[in-house]
CSV table of C-alpha atoms and ligand atoms in Angstrom, one decimal:
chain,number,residue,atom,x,y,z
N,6,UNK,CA,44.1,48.2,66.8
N,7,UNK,CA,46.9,46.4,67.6
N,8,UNK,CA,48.0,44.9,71.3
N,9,UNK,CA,51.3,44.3,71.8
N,10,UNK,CA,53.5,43.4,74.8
N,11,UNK,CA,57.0,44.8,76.3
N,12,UNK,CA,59.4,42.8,74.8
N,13,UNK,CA,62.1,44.6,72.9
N,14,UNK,CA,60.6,43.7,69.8
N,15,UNK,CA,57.0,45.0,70.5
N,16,UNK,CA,58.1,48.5,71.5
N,17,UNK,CA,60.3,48.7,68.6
N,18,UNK,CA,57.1,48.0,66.5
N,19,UNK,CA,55.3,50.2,68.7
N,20,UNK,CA,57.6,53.0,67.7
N,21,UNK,CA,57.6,52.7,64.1
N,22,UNK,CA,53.7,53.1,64.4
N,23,UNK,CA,54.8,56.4,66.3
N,24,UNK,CA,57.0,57.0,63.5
N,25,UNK,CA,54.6,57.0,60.7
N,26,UNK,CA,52.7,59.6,62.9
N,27,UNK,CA,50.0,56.9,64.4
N,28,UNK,CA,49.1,57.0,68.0
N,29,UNK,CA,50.5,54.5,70.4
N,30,UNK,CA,48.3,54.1,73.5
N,31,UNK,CA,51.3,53.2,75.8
N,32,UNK,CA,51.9,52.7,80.7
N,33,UNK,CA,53.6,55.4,82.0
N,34,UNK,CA,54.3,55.7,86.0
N,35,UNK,CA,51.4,57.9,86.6
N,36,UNK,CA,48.4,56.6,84.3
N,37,UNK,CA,48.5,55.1,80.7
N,38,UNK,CA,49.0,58.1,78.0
N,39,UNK,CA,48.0,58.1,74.2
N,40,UNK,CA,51.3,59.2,72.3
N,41,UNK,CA,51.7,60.8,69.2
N,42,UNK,CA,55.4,62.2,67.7
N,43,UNK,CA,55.4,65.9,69.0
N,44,UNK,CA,56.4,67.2,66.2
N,45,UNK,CA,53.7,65.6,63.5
N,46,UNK,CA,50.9,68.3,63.8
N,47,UNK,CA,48.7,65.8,61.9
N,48,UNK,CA,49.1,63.0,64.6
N,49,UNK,CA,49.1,65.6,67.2
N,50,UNK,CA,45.5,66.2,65.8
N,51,UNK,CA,44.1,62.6,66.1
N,52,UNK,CA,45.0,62.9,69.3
N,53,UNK,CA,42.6,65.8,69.8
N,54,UNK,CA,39.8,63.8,67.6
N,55,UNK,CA,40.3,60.1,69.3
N,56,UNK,CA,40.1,62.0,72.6
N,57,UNK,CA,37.3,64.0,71.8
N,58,UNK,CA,39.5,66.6,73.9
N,59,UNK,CA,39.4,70.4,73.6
N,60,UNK,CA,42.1,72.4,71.2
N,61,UNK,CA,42.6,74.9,74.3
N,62,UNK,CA,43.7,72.0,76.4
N,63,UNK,CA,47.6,71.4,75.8
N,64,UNK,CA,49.3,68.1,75.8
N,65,UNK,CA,52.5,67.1,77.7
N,66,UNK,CA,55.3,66.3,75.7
N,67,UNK,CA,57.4,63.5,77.1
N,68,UNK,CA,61.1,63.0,76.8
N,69,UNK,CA,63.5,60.0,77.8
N,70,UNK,CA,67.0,62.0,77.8
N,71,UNK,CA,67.6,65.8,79.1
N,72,UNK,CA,69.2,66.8,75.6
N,73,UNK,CA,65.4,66.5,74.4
N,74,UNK,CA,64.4,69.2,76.7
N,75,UNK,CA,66.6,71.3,74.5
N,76,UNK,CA,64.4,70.7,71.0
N,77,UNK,CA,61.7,72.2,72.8
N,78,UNK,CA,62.3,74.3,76.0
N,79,UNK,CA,64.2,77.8,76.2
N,80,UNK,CA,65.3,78.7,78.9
N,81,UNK,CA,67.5,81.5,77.9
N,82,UNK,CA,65.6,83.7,79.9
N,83,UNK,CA,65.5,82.3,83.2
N,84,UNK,CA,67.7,84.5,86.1
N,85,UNK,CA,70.2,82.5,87.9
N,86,UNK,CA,67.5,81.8,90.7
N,87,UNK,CA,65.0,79.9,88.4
N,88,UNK,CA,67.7,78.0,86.6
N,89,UNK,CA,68.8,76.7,90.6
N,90,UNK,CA,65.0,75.4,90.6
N,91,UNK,CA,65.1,74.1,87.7
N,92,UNK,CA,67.9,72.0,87.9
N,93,UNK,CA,67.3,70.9,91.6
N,94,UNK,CA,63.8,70.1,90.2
N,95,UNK,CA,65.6,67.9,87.4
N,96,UNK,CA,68.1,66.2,89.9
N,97,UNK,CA,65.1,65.2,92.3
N,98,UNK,CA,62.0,64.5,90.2
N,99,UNK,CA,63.3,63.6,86.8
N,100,UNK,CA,62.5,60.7,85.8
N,101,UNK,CA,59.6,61.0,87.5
N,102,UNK,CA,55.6,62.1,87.9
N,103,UNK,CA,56.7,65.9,87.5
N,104,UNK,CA,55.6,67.8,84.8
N,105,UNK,CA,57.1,71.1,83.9
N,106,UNK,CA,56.0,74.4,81.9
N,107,UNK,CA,58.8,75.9,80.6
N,108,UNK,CA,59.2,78.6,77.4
N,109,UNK,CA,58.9,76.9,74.5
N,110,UNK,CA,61.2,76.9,71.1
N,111,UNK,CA,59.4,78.4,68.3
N,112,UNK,CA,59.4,74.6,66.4
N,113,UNK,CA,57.0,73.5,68.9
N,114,UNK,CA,53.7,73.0,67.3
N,115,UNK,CA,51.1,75.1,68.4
N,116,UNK,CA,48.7,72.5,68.1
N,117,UNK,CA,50.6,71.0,71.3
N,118,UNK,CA,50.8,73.6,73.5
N,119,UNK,CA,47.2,75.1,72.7
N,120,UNK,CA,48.9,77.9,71.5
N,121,UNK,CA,50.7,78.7,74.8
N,122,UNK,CA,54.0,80.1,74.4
N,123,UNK,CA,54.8,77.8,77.3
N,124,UNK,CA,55.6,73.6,77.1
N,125,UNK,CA,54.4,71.0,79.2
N,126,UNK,CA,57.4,68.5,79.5
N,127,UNK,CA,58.0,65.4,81.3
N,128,UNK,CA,60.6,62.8,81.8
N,129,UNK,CA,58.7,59.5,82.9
N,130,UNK,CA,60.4,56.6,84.5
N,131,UNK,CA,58.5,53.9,83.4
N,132,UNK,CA,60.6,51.8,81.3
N,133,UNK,CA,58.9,50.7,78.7
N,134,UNK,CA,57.6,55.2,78.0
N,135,UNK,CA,61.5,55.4,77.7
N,136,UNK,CA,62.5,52.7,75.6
N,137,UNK,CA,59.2,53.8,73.6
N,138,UNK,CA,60.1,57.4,73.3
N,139,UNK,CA,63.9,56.7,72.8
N,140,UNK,CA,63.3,54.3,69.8
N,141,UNK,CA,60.8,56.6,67.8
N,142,UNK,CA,61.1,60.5,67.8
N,143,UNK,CA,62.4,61.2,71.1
N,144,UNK,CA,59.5,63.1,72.0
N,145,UNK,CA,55.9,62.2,72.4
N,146,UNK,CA,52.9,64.0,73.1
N,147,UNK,CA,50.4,62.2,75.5
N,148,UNK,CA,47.7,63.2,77.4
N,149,UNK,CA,46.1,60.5,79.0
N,150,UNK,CA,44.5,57.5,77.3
N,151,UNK,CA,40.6,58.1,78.0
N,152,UNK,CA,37.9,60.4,76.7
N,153,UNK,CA,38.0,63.9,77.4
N,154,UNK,CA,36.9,64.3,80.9
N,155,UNK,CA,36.6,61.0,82.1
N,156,UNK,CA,38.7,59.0,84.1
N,157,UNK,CA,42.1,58.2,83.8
N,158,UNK,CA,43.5,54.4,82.7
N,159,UNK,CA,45.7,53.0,85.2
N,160,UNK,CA,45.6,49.5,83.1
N,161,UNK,CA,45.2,48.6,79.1
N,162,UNK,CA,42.1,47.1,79.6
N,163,UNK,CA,40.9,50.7,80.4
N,164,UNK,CA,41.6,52.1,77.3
N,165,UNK,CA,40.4,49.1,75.2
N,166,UNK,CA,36.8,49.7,76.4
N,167,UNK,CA,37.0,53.1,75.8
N,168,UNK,CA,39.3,54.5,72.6
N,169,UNK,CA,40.0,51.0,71.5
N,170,UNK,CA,38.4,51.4,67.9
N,171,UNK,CA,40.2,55.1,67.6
N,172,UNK,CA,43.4,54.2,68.0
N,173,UNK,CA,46.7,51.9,66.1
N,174,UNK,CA,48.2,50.2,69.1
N,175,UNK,CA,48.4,49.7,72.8
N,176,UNK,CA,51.5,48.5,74.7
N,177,UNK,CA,50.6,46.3,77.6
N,178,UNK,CA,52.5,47.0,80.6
N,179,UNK,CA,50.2,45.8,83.2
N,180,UNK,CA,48.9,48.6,86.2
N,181,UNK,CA,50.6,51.8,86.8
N,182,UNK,CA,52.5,52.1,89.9
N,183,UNK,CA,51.6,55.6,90.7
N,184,UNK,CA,48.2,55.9,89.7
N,185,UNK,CA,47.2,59.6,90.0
N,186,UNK,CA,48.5,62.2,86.9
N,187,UNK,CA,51.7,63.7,86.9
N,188,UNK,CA,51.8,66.8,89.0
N,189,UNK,CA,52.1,70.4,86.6
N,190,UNK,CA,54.6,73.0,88.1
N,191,UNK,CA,54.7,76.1,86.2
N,192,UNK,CA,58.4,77.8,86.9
N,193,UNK,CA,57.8,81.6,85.3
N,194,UNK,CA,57.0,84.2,86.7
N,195,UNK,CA,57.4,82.3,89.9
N,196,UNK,CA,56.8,78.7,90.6
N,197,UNK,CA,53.1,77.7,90.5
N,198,UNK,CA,51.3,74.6,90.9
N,199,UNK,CA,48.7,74.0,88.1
N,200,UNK,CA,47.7,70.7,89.0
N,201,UNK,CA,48.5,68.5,92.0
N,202,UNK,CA,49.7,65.1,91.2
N,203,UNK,CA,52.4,62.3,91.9
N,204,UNK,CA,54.8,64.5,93.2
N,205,UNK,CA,53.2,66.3,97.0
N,206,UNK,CA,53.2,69.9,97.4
N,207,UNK,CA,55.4,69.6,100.4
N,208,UNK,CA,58.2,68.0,98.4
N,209,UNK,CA,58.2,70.4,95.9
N,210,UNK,CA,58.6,73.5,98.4
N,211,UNK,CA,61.2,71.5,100.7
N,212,UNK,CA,63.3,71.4,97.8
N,213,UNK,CA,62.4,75.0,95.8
N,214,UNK,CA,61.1,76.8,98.6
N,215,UNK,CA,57.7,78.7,98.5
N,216,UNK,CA,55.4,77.4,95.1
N,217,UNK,CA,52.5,79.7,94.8
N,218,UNK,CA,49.0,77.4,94.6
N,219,UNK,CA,46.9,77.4,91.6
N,220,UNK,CA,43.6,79.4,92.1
N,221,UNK,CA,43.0,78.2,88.7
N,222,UNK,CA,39.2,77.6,89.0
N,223,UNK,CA,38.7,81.6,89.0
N,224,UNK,CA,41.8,82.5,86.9
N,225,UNK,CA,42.4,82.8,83.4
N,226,UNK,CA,44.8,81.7,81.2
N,227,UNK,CA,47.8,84.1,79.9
N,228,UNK,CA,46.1,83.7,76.7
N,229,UNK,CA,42.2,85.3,75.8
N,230,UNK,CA,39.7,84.5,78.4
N,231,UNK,CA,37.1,82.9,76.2
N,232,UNK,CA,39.7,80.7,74.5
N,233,UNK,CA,41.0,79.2,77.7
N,234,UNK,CA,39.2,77.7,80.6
N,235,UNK,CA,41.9,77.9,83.0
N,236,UNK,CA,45.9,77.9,83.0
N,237,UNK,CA,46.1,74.6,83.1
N,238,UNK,CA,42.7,72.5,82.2
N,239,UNK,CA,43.8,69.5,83.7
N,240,UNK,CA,42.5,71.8,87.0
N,241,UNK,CA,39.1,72.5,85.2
N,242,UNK,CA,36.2,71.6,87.5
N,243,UNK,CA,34.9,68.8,86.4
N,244,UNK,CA,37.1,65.9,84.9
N,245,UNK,CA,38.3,63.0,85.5
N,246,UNK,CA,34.6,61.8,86.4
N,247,UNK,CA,33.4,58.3,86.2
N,248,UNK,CA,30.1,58.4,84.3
N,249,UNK,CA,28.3,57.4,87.7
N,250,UNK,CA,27.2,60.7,90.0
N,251,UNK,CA,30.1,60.2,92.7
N,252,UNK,CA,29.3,62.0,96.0
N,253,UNK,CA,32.3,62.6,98.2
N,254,UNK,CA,32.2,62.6,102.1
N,255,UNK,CA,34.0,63.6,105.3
N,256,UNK,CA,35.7,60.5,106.6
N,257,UNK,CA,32.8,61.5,109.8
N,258,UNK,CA,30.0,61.4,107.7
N,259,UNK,CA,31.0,58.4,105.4
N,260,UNK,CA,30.4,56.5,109.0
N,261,UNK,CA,26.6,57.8,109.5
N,262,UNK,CA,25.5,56.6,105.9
N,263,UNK,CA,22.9,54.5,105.4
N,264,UNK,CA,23.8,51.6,102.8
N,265,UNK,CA,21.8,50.7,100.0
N,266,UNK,CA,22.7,48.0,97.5
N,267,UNK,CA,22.3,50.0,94.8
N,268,UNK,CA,25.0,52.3,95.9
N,269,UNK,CA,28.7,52.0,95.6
N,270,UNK,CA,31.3,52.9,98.5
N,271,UNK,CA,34.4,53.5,98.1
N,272,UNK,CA,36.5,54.2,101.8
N,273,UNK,CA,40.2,55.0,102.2
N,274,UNK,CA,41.5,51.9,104.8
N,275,UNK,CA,39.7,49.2,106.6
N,276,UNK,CA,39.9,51.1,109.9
N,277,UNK,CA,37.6,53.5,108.5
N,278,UNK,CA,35.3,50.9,106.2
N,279,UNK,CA,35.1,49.2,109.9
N,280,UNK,CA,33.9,52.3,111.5
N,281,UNK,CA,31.3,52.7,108.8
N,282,UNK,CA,27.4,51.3,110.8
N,283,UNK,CA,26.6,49.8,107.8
N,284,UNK,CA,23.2,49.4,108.0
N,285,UNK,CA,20.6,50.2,105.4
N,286,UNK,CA,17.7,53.2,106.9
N,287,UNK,CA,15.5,49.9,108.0
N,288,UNK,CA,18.5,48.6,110.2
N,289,UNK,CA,20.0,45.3,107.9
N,290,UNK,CA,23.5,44.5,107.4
N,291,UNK,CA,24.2,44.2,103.2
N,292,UNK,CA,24.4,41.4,101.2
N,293,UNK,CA,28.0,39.6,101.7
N,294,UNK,CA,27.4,38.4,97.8
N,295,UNK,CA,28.0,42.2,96.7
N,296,UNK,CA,31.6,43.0,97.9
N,297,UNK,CA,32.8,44.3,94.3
N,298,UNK,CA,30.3,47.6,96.0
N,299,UNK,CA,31.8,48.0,98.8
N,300,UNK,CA,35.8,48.9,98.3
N,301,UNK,CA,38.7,49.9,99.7
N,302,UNK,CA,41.9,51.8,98.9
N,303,UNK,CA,44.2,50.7,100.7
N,304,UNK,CA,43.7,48.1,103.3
N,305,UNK,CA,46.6,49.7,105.8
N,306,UNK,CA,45.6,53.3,105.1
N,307,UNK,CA,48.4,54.0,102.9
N,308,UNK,CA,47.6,56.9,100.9
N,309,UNK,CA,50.9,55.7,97.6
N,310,UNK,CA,48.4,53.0,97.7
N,311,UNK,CA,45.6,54.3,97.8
N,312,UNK,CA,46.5,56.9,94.3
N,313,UNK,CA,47.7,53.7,92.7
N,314,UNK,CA,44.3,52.0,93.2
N,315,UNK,CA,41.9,54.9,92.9
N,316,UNK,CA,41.2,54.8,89.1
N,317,UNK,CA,40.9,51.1,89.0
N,318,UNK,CA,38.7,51.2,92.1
N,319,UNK,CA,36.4,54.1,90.5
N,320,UNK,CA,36.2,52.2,86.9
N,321,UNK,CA,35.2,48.5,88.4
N,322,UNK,CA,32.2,50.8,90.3
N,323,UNK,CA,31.5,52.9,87.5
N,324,UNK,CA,31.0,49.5,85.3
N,325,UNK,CA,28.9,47.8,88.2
N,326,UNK,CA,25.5,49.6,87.4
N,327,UNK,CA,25.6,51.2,90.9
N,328,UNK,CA,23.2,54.1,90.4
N,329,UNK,CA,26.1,56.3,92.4
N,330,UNK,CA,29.8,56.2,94.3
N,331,UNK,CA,29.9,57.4,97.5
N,332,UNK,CA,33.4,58.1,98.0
N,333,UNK,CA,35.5,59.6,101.5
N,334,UNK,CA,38.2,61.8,101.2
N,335,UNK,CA,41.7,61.4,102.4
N,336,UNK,CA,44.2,62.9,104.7
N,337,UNK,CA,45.4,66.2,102.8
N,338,UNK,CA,48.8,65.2,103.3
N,339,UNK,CA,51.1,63.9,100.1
N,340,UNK,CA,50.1,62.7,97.4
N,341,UNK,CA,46.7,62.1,99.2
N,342,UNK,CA,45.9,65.9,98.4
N,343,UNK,CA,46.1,64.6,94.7
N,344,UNK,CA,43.8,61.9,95.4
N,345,UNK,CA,41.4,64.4,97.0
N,346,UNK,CA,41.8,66.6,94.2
N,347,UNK,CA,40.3,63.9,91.8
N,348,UNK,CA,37.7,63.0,93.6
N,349,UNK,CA,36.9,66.8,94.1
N,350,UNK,CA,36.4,66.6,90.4
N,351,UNK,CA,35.2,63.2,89.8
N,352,UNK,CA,32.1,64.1,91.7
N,353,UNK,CA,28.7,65.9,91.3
N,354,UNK,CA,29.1,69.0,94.1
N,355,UNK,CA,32.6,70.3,94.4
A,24,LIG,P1,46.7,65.1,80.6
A,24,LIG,O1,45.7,65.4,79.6
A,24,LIG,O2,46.1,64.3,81.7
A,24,LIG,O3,48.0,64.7,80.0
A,24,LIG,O4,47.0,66.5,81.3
A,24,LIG,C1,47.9,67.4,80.8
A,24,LIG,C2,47.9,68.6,81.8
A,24,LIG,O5,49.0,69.5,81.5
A,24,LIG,C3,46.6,69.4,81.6
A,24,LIG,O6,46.1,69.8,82.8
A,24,LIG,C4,47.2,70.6,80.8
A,24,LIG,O7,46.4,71.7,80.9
A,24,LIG,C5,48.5,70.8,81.4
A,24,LIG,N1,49.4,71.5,80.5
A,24,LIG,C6,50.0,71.1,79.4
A,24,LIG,N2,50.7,72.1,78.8
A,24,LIG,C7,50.5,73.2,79.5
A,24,LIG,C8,51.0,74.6,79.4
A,24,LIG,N3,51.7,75.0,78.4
A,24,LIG,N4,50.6,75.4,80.4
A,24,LIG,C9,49.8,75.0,81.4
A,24,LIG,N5,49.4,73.7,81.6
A,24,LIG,C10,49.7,72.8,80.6
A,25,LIG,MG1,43.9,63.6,81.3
C-alpha cells in the first residue's frame, strides 16, 4: 500500500492506480471512501472483498461534473414535478454531502448497485475526490473506507489500521470537515429519506417540500425480501459500531451516572460534561491523568462540530481499552439527528 499526499502529482498517480482498476482509499467531505472505477466490475469486487461488505449492500458512485450523471442516471421518466426537485436539489446540495437514487442506465454494473435498478450518486466537494475522480474515470464507486459495519474514517490514519494491507493507495487529506456520511434521498416514487446524513431533514423539505421518512428497519427492499435487508443498508440496525459495547443516554441520565475508570464517556458540550456529578458509586472524583476517557464533542455545543468529531472521538475510545462508551445523545435538530442516528446504531440497545 502506498501513501501519498495532495499535491497535483500524487492524485494524478492516485488515479492511474484507479485506472488500472485498483482501489484508492481517498477524503471526501463527509468521511474517507475506498474508490474503485464504476465501471470495472472486477475492481468494483475488491471493493466488496477488502471491505468484507455484503453484495446486497450497493455502493455510491461519485462524480465531479453533472455530464457524469448522464453515463449513469435516467431520468427520462421523471414528471415535470420530480425533475423541479431534482434540479433544485442539484442547484443547492451539489457539490455536496447529498446522495441521490436515481434510475439507472442499463451500463451500470449490477455489482454496484446490488442489483437495484436504481443508482446511488454523489457529487462531493472535497477537492482533492474531484480532482481524483476528474483525472481517472470520472466516476468512482466508494463506500466508506472501514470494514463492513464498523465505524466510519474521518482521517487516513483510520483506514491504515484497519484495511491498510487490502488495499493499493491512500490519499492523505488530513480530517474530514463534515464527519457524519452523506445523507441518501431516494426521489421515485416520491422523495424518501434512506439515510440521514450531512445534509438535515429540514433543509431538504424547505427546499422540495414534504420527504417521506425511511421506516427502513421494518421495510423491505423493492427487490426479494431475503436478498435485501433494507432499502437502503446504510439504515440497517447495527453499523457503524465501534467494537466497544457503546451505551447511549438521555442528556438527563448521562448527569446521574456513576464514573468508573474503566468506562469511556463521550458528552455533547462542556455545559452538559459540567453538569455530569462525576463521582464513582463510592463518592470520588476520577483520576485527572485519564482525560483521553472522558470527551467532548464540541466544547460550545455546536452540533457541525460535533458530526465532524464524532468518528474520531468514538475510534480514540474504542482504541483506549475502555471495557464500554457511554455516549449522550444530541438535540434532534440538523445534522445532530444524523449524529443521533449513528450512535443509535453504534450501540448495544437501539
Ligand atoms: P456507504 O457504504 O457508507 O458509502 O453507504 C452507502 C449507502 O448508500 C448505503 O446505505 C447504501 O445502501 C445506500 N445506497 C447505495 N445505492 C443505493 C440504492 N440504489 N438504493 C438505495 N440505497 C442505496
Ligand atoms: Mg459505510
Amino acid at each position: 500500500m502506498i501513501k501519498l499526499s495532495d499535491s497535483p502529482a500524487d492524485i494524478e498517480k492516485a488515479a492511474d492506480i484507479l485506472k488500472s482498476g485498483r482501489l484508492v482509499a481517498f477524503p471526501t467531505e463527509t468521511v474517507y471512501g475506498l474508490g474503485a472505477d464504476a465501471f470495472n466490475t472486477f475492481a468494483l469486487a475488491r471493493v466488496f472483498e477488502v471491505k468484507g461488505r455484503p453484495r446486497f449492500d450497493p455502493l455510491i458512485i461519485h462524480i465531479a461534473n453533472l455530464d457524469a450523471l448522464e453515463r449513469i442516471a435516467c431520468i427520462d421518466g421523471f414528471d415535470s414535478q420530480r425533475r423541479k426537485q431534482l434540479n433544485l436539489l442539484i442547484d443547492s446540495f451539489w457539490p455536496g454531502p447529498l446522495t441521490l437514487v436515481l434510475p439507472k442506465r442499463r451500463e451500470v454494473p449490477d455489482l454496484a448497485t446490488a442489483g437495484l435498478p436504481t443508482a446511488a450518486v454523489r457529487f462531493p466537494s472535497h477537492p482533492i475526490a474531484r480532482n481524483l475522480i476528474t483525472l481517472s474515470t470520472g466516476a468512482v464507486a466508494a463506500p466508506s473506507a472501514n470494514p463492513f459495519g464498523r465505524l466510519s474514517p474521518s482521517r487516513a490514519e483510520h483506514i491504515i489500521d484497519t484495511l491498510g494491507n487490502s488495499i493499493d493507495c491512500i490519499i492523505d487529506g488530513g480530517p474530514c470537515s463534515v464527519g457524519v456520511e452523506s445523507t441518501v434521498l431516494e426521489l421515485l416514487p416520491v422523495p424518501r429519506l434512506l439515510r440521514l446524513g450531512g445534509i438535515s431533514m429540514e433543509q431538504l423539505e424547505l427546499l422540495i417540500g414534504p420527504v417521506e421518512k425511511n421506516n427502513a428497519e421494518l421495510e423491505c427492499g423493492p427487490v426479494k425480501k431475503e436478498q435485501f435487508a433494507a432499502p437502503s443498508p446504510g439504515m440497517l440496525q447495527s453499523h457503524y459500531a465501534p467494537q466497544t459495547p457503546l451505551f447511549l443516554h438521555s442528556q438527563k441520565a448521562m448527569t446521574v451516572l456513576p464514573y468508573n475508570e474503566k468506562e469511556g464517556y463521550l458528552f455533547f458540550s462542556a455545559k452538559n460534561r459540567e453538569s455530569w456529578n462525576c463521582r464513582t458509586i463510592a463518592g470520588q472524583l476520577p483520576d485527572n491523568n485519564k482525560p483521553q476517557t472522558i470527551l467532548t464533542l464540541s466544547e460550545e455545543g455546536n452540533t457541525t462540530e460535533a458530526a465532524a468529531n464524532l468518528f474520531e472521538y468514538l475510534h480514540i475510545l474504542d482504541k483506549s481499552g475502555v471495557t464500554c462508551i457511554h455516549a449522550e445523545t444530541l438535540p434532534e435538530e440538523g445534522i445532530g439527528a444524523a449524529v443521533n442516528d449513528r450512535l443509535r446504531r453504534a450501540s448495544v440497545i437501539h
